[in-house]
Short mmCIF file of N, CA and C in Angstrom, two decimals:
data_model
loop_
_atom_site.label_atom_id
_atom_site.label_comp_id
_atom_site.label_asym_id
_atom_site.label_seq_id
_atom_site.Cartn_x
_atom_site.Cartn_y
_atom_site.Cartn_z
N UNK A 1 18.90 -0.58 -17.50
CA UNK A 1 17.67 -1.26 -17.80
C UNK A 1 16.61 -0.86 -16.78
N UNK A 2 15.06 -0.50 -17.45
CA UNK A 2 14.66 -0.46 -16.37
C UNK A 2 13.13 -1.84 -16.92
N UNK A 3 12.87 -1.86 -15.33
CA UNK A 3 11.62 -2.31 -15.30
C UNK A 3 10.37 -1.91 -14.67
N UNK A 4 9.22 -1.97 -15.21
CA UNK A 4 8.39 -1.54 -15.01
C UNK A 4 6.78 -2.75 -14.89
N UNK A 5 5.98 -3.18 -13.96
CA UNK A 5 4.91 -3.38 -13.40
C UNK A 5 4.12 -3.08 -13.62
N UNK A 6 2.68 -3.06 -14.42
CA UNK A 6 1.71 -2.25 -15.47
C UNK A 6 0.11 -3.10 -14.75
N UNK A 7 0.67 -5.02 -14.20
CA UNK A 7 0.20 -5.22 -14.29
C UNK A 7 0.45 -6.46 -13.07
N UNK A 8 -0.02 -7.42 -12.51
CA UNK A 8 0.15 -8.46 -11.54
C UNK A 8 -0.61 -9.05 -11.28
N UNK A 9 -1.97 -8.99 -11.25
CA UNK A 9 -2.95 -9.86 -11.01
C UNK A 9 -3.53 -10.49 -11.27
N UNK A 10 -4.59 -11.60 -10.94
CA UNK A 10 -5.10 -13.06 -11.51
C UNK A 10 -5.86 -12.64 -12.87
N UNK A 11 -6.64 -13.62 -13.01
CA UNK A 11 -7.53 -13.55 -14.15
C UNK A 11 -8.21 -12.94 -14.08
N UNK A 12 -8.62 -11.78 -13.09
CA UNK A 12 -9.91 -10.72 -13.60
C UNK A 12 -9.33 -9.65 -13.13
N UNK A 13 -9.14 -8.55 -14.01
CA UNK A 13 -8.72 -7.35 -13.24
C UNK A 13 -9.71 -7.21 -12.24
N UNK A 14 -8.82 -6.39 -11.09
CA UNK A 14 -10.34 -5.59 -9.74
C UNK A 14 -9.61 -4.27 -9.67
N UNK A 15 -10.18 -3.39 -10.46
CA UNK A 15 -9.49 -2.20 -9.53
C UNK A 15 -10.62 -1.65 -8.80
N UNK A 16 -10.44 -0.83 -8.07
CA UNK A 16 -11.22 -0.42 -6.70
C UNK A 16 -10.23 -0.27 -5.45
N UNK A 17 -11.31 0.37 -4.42
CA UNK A 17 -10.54 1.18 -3.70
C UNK A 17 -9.46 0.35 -2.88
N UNK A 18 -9.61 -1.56 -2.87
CA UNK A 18 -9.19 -1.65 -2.12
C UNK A 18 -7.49 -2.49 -2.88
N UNK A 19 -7.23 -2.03 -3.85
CA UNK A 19 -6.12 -2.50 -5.03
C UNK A 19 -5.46 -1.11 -5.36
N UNK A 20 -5.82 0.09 -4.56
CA UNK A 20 -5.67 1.38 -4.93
C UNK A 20 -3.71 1.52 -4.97
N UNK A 21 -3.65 0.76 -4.14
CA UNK A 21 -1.71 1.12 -3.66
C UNK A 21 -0.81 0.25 -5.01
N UNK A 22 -1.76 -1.25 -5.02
CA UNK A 22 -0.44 -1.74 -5.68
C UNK A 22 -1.34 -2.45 -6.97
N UNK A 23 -2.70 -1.30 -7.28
CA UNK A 23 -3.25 -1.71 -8.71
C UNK A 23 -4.02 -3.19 -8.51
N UNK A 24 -4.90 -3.44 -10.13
CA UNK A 24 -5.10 -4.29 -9.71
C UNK A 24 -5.98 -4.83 -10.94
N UNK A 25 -4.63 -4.48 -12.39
CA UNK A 25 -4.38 -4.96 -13.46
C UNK A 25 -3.94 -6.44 -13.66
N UNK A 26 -4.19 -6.92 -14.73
CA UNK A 26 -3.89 -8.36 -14.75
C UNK A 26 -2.57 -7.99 -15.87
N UNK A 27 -1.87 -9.24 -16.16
CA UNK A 27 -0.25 -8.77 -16.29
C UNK A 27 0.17 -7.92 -17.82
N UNK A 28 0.95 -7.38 -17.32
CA UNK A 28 1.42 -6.71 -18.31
C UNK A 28 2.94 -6.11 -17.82
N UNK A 29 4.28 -6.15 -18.61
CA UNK A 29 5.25 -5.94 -17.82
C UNK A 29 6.15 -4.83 -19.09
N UNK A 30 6.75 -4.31 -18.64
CA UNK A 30 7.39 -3.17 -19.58
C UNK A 30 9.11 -3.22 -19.46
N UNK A 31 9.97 -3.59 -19.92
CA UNK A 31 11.52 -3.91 -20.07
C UNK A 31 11.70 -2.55 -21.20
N UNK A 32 12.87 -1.76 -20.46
CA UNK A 32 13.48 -0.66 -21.28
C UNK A 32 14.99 -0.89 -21.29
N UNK A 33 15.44 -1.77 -21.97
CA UNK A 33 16.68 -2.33 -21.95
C UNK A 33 17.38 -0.87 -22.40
N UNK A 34 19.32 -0.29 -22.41
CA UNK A 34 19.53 0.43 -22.86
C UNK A 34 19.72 0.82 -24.17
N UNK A 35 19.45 -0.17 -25.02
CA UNK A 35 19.42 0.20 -26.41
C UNK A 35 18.05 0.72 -26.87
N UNK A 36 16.99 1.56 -25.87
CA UNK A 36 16.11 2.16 -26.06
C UNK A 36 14.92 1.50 -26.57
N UNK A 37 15.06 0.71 -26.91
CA UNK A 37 13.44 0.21 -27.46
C UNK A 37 12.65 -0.40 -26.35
N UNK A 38 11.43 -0.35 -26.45
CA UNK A 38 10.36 -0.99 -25.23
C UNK A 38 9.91 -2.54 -26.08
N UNK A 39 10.36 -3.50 -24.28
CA UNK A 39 9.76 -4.56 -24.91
C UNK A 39 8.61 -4.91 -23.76
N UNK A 40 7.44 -5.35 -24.13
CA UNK A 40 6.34 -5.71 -23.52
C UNK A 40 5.79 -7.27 -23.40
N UNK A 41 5.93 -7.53 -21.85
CA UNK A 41 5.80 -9.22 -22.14
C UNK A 41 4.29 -9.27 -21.51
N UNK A 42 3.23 -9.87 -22.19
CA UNK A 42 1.75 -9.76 -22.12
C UNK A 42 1.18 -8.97 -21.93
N UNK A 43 -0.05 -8.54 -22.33
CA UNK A 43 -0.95 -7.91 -22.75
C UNK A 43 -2.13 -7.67 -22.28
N UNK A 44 -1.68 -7.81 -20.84
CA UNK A 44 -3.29 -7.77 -19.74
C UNK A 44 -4.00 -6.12 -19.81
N UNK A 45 -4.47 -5.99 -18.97
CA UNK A 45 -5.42 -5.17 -18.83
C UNK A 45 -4.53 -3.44 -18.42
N UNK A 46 -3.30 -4.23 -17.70
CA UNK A 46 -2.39 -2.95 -17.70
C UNK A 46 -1.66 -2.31 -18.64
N UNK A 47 -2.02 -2.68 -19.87
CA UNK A 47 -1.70 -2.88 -21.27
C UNK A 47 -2.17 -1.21 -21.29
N UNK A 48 -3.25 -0.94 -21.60
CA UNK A 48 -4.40 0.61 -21.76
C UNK A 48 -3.46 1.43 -20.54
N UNK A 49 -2.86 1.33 -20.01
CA UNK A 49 -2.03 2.62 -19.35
C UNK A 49 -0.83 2.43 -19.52
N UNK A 50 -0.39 1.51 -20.10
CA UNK A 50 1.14 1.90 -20.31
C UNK A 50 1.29 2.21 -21.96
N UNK A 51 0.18 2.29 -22.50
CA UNK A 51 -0.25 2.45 -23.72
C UNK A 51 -0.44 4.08 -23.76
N UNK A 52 -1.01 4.48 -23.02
CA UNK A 52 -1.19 5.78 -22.44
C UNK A 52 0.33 6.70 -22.59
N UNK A 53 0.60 6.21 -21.71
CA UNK A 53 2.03 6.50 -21.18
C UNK A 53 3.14 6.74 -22.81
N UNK A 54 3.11 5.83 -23.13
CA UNK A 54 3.96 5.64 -24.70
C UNK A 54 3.57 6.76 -25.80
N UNK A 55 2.33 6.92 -25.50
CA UNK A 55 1.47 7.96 -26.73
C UNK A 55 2.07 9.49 -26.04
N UNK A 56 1.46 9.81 -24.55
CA UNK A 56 1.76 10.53 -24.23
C UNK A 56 3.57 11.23 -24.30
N UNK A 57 4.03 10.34 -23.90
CA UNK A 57 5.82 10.24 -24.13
C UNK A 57 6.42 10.39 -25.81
N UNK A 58 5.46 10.21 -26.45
CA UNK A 58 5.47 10.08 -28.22
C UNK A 58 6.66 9.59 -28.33
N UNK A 59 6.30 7.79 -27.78
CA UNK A 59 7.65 6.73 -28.26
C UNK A 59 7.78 6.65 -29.11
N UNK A 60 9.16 6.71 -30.22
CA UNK A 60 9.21 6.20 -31.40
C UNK A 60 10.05 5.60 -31.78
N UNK A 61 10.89 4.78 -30.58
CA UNK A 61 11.68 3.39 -30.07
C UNK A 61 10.83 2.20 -30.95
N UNK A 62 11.47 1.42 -31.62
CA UNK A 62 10.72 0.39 -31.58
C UNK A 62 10.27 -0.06 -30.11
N UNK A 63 9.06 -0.92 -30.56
CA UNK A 63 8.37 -1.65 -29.26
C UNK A 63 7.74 -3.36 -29.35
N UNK A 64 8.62 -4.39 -28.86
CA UNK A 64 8.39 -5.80 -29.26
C UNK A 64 7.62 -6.45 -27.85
N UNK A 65 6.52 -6.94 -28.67
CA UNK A 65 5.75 -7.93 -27.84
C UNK A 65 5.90 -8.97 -27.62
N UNK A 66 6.05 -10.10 -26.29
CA UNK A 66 6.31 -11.17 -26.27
C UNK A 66 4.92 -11.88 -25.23
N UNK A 67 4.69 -12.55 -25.36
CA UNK A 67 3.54 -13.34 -24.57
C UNK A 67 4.00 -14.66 -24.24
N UNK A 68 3.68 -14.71 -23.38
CA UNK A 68 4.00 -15.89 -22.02
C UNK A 68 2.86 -16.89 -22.57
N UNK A 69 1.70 -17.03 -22.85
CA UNK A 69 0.79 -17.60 -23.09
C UNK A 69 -0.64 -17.08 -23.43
N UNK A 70 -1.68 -17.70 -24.34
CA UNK A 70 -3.02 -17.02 -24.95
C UNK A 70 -3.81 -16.96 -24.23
N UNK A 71 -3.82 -16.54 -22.66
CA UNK A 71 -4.98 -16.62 -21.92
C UNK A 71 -5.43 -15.47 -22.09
N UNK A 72 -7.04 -15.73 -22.22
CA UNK A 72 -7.90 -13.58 -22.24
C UNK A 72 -6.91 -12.91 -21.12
N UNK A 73 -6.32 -13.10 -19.65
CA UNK A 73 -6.08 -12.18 -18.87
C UNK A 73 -4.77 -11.37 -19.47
N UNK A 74 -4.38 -12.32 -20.26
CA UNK A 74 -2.74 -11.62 -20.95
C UNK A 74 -2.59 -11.17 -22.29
N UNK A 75 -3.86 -11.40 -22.52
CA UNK A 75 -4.51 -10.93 -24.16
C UNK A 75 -5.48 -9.48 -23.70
N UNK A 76 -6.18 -9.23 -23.00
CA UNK A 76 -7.10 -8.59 -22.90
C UNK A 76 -7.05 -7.09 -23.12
N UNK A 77 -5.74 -6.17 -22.81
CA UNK A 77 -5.45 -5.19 -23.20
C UNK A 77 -5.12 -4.60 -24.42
N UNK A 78 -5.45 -6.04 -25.50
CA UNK A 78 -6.05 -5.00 -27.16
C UNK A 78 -7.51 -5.26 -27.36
#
């Protein structure tokens, strides 16, 4: 299994120079359990690069969304 970090921060993304090391996306989290499919728990702003990432990789795993709750910061990456 792996896991992956897309995203961690409060309600407003900041990226800039000084979020440069550990980002500074609001949440978005990526679970690659071994039965290959990607599951994605909210939909923050780190959403647009791990979105990236999937296109680029030309996933064709299923991919299930789960959300923690409807706030814009965990919605905001569609």
């Amino acid at each position: 299994m792996k896991i992956r970090t897309w995203g961690c921060r409060g309600s407003i993304a900041t990226p800039g120079l000084t979020t440069l090391r550990y980002g500074g996306n609001s949440t978005c989290v990526e679970i690659k359990p071994s039965t290959g499919q990607t599951i994605i728990i909210d939909a923050g702003s780190g959403l647009r690069n791990l979105g990236s990432l999937l296109i680029q990789e030309k996933e064709t795993a299923p991919i299930r969304f789960f959300f923690t709750h409807s706030h814009w910061d965990h919605l905001v990456g569609f």
